[in-house]
CSV table of C-alpha atoms in Angstrom, one decimal:
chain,number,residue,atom,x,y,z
V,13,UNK,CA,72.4,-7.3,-7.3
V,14,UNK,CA,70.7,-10.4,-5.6
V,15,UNK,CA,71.2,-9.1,-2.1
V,16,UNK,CA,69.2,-5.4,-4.2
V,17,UNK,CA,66.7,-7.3,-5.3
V,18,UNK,CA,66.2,-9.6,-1.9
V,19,UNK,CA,65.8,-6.1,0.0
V,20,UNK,CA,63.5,-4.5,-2.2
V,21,UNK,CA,61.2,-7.3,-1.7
V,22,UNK,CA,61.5,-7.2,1.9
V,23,UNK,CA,61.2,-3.6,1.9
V,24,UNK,CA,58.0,-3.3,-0.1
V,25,UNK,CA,55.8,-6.6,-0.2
V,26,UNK,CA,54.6,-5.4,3.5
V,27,UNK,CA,53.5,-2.3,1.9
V,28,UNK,CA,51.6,-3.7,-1.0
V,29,UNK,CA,50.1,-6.2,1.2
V,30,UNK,CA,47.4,-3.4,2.6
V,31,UNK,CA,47.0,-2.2,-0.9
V,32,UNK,CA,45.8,-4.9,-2.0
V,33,UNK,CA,43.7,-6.0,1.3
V,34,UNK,CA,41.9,-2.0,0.1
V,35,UNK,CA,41.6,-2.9,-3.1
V,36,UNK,CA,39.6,-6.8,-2.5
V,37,UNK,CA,37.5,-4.7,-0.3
V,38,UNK,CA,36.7,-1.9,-2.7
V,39,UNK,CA,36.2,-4.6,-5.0
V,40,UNK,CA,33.8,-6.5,-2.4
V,41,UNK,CA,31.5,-3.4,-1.5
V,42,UNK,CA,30.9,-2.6,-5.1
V,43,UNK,CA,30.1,-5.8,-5.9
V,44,UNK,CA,27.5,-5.5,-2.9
V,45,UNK,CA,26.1,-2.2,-4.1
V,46,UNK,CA,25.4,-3.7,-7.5
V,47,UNK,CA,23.6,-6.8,-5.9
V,48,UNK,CA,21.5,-4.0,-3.9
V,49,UNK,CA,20.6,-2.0,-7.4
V,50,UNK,CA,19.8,-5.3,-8.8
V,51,UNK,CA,17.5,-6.4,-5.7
V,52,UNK,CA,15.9,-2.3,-5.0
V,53,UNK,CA,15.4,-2.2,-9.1
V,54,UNK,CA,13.5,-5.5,-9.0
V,55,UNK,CA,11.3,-4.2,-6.3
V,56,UNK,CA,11.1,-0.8,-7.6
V,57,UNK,CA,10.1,-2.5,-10.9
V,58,UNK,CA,7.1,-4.4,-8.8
V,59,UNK,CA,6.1,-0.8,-7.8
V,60,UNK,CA,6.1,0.6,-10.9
V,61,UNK,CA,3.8,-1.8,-12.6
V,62,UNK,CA,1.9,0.4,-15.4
V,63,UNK,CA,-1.0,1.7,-12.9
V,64,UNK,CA,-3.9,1.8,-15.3
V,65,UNK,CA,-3.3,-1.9,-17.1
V,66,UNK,CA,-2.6,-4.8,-14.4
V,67,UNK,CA,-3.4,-7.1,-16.5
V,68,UNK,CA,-2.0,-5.7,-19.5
V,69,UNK,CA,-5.6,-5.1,-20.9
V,70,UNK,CA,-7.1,-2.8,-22.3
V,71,UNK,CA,-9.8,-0.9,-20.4
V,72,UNK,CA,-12.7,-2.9,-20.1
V,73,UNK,CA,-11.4,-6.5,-20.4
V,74,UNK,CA,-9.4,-8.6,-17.9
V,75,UNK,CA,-7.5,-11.7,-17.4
V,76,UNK,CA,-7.1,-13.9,-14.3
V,77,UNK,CA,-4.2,-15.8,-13.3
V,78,UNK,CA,-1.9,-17.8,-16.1
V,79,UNK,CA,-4.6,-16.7,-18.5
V,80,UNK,CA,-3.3,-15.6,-21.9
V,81,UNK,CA,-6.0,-13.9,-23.2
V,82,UNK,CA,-7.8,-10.5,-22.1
V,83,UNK,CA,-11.6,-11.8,-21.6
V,84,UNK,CA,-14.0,-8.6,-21.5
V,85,UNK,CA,-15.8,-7.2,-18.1
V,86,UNK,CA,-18.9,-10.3,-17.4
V,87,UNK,CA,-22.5,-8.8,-17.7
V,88,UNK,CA,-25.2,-9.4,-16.1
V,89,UNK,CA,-26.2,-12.3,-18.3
V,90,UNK,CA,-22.7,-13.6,-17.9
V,91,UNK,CA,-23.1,-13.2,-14.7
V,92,UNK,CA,-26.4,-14.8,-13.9
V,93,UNK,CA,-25.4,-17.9,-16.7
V,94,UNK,CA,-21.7,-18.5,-15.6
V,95,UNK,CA,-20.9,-17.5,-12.5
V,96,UNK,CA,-22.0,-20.1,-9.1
V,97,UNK,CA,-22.3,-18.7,-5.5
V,98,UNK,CA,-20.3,-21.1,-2.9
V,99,UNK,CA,-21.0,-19.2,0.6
V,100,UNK,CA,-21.3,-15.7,2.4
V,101,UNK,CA,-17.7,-14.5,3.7
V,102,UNK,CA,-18.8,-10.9,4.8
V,103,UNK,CA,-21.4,-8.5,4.9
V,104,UNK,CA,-21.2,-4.5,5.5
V,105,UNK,CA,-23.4,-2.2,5.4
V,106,UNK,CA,-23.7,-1.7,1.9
V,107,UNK,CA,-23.4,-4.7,0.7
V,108,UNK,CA,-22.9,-9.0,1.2
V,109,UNK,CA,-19.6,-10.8,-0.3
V,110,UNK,CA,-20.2,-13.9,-1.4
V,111,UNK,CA,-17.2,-16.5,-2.3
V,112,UNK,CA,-18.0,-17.6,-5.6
V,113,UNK,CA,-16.5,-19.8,-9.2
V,114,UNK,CA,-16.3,-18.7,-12.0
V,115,UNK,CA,-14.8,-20.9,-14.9
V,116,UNK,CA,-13.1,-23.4,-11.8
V,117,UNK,CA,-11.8,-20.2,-10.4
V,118,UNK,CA,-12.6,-18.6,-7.3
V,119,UNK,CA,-13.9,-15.0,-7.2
V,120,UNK,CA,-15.9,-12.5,-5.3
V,121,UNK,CA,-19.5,-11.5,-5.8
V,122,UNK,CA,-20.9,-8.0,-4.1
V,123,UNK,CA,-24.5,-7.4,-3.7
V,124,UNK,CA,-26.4,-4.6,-2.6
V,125,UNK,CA,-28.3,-5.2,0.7
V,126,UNK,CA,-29.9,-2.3,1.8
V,127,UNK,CA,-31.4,-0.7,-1.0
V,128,UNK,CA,-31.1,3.1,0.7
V,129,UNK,CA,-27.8,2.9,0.4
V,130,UNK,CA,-27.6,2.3,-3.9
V,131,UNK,CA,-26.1,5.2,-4.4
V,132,UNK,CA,-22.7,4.2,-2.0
V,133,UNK,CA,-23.0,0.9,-3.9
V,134,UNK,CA,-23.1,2.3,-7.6
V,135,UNK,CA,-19.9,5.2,-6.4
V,136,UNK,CA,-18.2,2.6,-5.6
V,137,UNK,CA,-18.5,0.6,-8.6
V,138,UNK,CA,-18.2,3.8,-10.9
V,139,UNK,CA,-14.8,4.2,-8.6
V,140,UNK,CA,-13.7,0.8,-9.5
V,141,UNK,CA,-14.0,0.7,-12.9
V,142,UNK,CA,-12.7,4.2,-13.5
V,143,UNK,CA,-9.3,3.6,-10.9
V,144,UNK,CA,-8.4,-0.6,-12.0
V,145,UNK,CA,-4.7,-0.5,-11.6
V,146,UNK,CA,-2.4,-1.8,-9.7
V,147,UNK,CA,-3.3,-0.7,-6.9
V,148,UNK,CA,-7.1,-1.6,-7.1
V,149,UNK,CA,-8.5,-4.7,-6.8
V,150,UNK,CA,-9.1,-6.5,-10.5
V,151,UNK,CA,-12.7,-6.0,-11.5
V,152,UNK,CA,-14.1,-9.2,-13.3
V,153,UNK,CA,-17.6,-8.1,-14.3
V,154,UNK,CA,-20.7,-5.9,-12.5
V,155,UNK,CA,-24.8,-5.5,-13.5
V,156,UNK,CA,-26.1,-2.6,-12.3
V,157,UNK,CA,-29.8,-3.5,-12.8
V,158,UNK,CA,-29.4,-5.9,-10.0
V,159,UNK,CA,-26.4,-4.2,-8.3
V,160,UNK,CA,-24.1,-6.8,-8.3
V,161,UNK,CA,-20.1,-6.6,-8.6
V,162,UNK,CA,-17.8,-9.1,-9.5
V,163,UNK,CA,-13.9,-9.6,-8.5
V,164,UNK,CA,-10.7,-10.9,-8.4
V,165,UNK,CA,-10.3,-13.4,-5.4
V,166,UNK,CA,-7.8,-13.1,-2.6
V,167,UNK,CA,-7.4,-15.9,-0.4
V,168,UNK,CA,-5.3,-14.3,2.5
V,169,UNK,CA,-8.3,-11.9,2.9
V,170,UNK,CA,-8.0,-8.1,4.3
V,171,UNK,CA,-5.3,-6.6,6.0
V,172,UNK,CA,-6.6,-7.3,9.8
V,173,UNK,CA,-5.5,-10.8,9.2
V,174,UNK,CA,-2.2,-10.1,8.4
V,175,UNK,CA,-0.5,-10.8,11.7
V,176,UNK,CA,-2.0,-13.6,11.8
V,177,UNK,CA,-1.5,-14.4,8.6
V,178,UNK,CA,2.6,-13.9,9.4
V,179,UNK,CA,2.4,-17.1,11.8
V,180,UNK,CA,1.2,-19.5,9.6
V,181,UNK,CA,4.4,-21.5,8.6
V,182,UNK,CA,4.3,-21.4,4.7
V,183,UNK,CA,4.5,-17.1,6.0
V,184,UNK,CA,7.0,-17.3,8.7
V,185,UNK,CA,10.0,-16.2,6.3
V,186,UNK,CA,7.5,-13.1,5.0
V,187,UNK,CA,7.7,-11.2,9.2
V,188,UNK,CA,11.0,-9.9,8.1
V,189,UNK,CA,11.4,-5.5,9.0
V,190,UNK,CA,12.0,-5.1,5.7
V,191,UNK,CA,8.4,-7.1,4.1
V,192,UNK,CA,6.5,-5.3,6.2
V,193,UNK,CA,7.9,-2.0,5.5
V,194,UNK,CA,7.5,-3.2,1.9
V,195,UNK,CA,4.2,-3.6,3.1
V,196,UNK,CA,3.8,0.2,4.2
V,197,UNK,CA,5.4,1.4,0.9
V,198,UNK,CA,2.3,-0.4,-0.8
V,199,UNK,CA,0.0,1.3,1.3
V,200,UNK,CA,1.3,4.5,0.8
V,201,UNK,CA,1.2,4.0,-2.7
V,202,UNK,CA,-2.0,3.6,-2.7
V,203,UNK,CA,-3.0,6.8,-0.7
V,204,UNK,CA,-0.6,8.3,-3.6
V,205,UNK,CA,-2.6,6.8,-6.1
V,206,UNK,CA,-5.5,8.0,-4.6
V,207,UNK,CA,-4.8,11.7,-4.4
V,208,UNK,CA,-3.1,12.0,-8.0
V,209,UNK,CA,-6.3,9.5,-9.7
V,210,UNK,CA,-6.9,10.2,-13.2
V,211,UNK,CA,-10.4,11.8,-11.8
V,212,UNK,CA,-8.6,13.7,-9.2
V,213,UNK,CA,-7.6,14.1,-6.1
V,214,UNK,CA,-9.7,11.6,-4.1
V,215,UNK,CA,-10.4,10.9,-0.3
V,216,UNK,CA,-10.0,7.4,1.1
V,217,UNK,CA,-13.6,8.1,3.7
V,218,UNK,CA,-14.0,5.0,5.1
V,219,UNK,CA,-11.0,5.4,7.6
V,220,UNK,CA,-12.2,6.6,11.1
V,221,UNK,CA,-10.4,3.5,13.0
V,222,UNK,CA,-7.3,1.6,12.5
V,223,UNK,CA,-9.7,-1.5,12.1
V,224,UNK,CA,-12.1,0.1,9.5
V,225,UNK,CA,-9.1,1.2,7.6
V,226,UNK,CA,-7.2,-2.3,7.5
V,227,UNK,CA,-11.2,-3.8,6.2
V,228,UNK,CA,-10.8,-1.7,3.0
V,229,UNK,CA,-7.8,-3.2,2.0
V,230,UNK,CA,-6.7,-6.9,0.6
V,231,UNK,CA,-3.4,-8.5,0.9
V,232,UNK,CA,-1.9,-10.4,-2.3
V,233,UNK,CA,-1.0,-13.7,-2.1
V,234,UNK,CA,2.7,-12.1,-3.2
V,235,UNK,CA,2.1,-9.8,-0.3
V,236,UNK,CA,1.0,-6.8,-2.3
V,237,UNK,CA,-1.9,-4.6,-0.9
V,238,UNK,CA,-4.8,-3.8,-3.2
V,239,UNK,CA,-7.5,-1.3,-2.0
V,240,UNK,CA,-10.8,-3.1,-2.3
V,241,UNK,CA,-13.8,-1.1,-1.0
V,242,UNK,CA,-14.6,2.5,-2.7
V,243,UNK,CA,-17.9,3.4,-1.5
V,244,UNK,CA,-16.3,6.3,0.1
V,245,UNK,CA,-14.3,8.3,-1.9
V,246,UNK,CA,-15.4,11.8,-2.6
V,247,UNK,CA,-13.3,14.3,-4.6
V,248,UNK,CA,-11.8,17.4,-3.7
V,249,UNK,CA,-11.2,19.8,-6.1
V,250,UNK,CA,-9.5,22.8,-4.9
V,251,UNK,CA,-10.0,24.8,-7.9
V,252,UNK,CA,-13.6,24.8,-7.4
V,253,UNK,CA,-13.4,25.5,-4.4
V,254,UNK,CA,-14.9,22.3,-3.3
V,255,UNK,CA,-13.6,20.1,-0.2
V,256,UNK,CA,-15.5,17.0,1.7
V,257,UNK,CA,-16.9,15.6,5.0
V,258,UNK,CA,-16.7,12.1,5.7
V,259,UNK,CA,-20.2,11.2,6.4
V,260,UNK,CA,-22.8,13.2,8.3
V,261,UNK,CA,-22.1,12.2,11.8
V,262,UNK,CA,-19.8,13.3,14.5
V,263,UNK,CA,-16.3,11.7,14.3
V,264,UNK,CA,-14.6,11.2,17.1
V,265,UNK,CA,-11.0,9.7,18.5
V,266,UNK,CA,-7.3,10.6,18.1
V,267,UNK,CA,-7.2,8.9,15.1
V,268,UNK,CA,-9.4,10.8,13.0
V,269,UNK,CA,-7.6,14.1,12.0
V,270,UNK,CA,-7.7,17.1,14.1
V,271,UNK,CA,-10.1,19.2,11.0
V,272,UNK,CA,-12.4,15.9,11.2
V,273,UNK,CA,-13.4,16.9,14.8
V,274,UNK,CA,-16.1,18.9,15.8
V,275,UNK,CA,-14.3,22.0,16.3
V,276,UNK,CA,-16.7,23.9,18.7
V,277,UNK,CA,-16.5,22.2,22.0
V,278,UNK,CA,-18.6,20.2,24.1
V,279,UNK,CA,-20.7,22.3,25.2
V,280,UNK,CA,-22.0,23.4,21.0
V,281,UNK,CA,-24.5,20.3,19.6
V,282,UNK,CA,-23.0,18.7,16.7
V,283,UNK,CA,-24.9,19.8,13.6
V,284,UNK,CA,-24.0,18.8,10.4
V,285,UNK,CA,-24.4,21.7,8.3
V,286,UNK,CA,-22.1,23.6,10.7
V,287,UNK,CA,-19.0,21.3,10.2
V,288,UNK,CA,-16.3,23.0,8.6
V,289,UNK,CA,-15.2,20.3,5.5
V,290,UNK,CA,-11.5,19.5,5.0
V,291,UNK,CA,-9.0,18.1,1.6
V,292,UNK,CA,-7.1,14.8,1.5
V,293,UNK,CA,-4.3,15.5,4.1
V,294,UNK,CA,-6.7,13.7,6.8
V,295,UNK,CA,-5.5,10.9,4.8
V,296,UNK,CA,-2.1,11.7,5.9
V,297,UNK,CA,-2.7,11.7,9.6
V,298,UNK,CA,-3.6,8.8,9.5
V,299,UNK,CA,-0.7,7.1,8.1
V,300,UNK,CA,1.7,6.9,10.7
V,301,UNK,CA,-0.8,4.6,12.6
V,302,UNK,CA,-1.1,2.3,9.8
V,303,UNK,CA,2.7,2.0,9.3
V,304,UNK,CA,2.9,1.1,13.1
V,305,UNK,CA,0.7,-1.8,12.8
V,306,UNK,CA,2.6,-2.6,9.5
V,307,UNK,CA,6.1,-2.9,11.2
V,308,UNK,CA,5.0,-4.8,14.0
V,309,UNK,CA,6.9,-5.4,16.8
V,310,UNK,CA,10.0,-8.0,15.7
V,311,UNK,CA,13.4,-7.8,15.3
V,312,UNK,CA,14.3,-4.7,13.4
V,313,UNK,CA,11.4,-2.9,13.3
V,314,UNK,CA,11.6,-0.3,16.0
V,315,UNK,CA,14.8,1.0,14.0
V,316,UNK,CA,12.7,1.7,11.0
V,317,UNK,CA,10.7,3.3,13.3
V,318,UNK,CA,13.4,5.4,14.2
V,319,UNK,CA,14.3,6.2,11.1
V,320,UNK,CA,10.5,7.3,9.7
V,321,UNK,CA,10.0,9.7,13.1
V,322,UNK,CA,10.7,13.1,11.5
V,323,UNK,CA,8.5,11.9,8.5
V,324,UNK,CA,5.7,10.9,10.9
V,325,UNK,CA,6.0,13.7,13.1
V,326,UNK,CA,5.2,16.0,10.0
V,327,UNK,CA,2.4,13.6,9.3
V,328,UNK,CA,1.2,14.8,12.7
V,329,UNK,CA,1.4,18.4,11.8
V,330,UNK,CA,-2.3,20.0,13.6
V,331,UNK,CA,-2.5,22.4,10.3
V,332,UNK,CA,-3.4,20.2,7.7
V,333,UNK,CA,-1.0,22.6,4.9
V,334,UNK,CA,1.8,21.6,7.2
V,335,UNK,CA,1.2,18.2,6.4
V,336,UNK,CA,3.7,16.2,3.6
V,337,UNK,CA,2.4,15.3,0.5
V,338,UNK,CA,1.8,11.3,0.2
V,339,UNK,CA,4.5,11.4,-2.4
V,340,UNK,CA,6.9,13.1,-0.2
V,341,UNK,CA,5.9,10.1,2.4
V,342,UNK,CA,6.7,7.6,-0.7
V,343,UNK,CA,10.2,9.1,-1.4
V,344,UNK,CA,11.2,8.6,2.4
V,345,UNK,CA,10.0,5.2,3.1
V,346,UNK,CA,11.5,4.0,-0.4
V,347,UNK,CA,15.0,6.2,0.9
V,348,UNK,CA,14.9,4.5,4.3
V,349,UNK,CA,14.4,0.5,2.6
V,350,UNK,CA,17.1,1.8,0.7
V,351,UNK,CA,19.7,3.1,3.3
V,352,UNK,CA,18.2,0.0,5.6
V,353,UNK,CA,18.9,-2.6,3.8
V,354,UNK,CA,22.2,-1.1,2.4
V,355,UNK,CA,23.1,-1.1,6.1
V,356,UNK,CA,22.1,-5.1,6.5
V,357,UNK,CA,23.9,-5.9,3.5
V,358,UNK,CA,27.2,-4.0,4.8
V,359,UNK,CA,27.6,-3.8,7.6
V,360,UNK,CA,30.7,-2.9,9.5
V,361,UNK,CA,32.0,-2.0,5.9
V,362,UNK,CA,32.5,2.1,6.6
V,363,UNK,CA,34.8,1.3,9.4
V,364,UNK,CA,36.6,-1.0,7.1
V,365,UNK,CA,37.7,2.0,5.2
């Protein structure tokens, strides 16, 4: 019976020891993929911030930083009275930014400087107040009688500085493939945002060059991006039959879209009133550009790339109906950060099975 019993462990324990090897690594890549929901559902959660209260205030009011309280829009009196200008940090063509304080806090005052253009300066402050989120940049306060506009401050500036803001030390451990795709999922949100607004679907104008583009945009000191400048965003509205033209002059460059072009040749003087107009989808073109200048070129990022070429491709589309939705953009990136870091988290772990 001993000798029985001695055999059957001889005969078996070799067979159970692969069992169980399965089983601790069953055990270990499920434990993985719940670490992954847990990490994807906190960033997802980031995303999914209620768009049209980031500050959890009601419409009209705002809060800045560890504020508790919701402290309504400034006015101009407010404005004048409370608010101290400490220098100029940029100046367009519409209007001058000044850095200023508000309280001991830093914020941003706009004002009109070339009094043609009011009606670009009053859009865009009718666009602000109608689209806060959080996608938009927090508005603080504005007086229209003296065309001035008051907002959040962002010390790490627009987006053109955001290589170099990735070299600074304290931001080193931010160039990662996966930030910066994070990054690109924010931007795309925005264009999202943009072209499902609670006023409608909405056309981000100010965009004929990679460099104009990154100007319109802030990034968050938790490396969120925030679209700042809305002097240019004009409504299409199918239905009515009504599309737009980004400006009245000729646009020219591969990265404009295609329908942005003048489409009759060299040879035809441009004339406004013979442009055809085009819908939102320019807004996809564009895109894939700003994605590349997102990613970067460090360690990882060309297999993103890789990843977003069919969805980039389509972006490409010469018939604008061709083109994805931004949404249909969103889903993909979100799906690639997914599969992407599932891969980094994981890896070898399919040929472990």
């Amino acid at each position: 019976m001993e000798k029985r019993s001695r055999f059957v462990r001889r005969e078996f324990l070799p067979r159970e020891v692969p069992s169980i090897s399965l089983a601790l690594l069953l055990a270990v890549v499920l434990l993985l993929n719940a670490l992954l929901y847990l990490y994807l559902s906190k960033f997802y959660n980031s995303l999914g911030r209620v768009e049209t209260d980031p500050g959890l205030c009601p419409f009209g009011h705002f809060k800045l930083g560890t504020a508790k309280n919701c402290s309504p829009w400034l006015s101009c009196e407010a404005i004048n009275r409370e608010v101290r200008k400490l220098k100029c940090v940029g100046e367009g063509a519409v209007k001058k930014v000044f850095l200023s304080e508000w309280k001991e806090k830093k914020v941003v005052l706009s004002q009109l400087t070339n009094s043609e253009l009011k009606e670009d300066f009053l859009h865009g402050l009718k666009m602000l107040k109608a689209l806060q989120s959080k996608h938009v940049v927090r508005l603080l306060g504005y007086c229209e009688q003296q065309f001035t506009i008051l907002t959040e401050y962002h010390p790490l500036g627009s987006l053109r500085g955001l290589n170099e803001t990735l070299h600074i030390p304290k931001y080193k451990g931010m160039n990662t493939w996966h930030r910066r795709l994070m990054l690109a999922i924010d931007y795309v949100s925005v264009i999202r945002y943009l072209h499902s607004s609670p006023l409608g679907t909405l056309v981000m104008c100010d965009s004929n060059d990679l460099d104009k583009v990154l100007s319109q945009y802030l990034l968050t000191s938790d490396f969120h991006v925030l679209v700042n400048d809305l002097d240019a965003l004009p409504l299409v509205n199918r239905s009515a039959g009504r599309l737009v033209k980004c400006g009245h002059r000729e646009l020219r460059g591969e990265f404009v879209a295609p329908e942005q072009r003048w489409p009759y040749g060299e040879d035809v003087p441009f004339e406004d009133d013979l442009m055809p107009p085009y819908d939102e989808k320019t807004d996809i073109w564009k895109i894939p550009d700003v994605s590349d200048f997102f990613l970067g070129h460090i360690e990882g990022s060309d297999i993103v790339r890789l990843h977003l070429f069919d969805i980039h491709a389509a972006c490409k589309k010469k018939d604008p109906a061709e083109r994805p939705s931004a949404q249909e953009i969103l889903d993909t990136y979100r799906k690639v950060l997914t599969l992407l870091i599932r891969e980094a988290t994981m890896p070898g772990a399919r040929e472990m099975l």
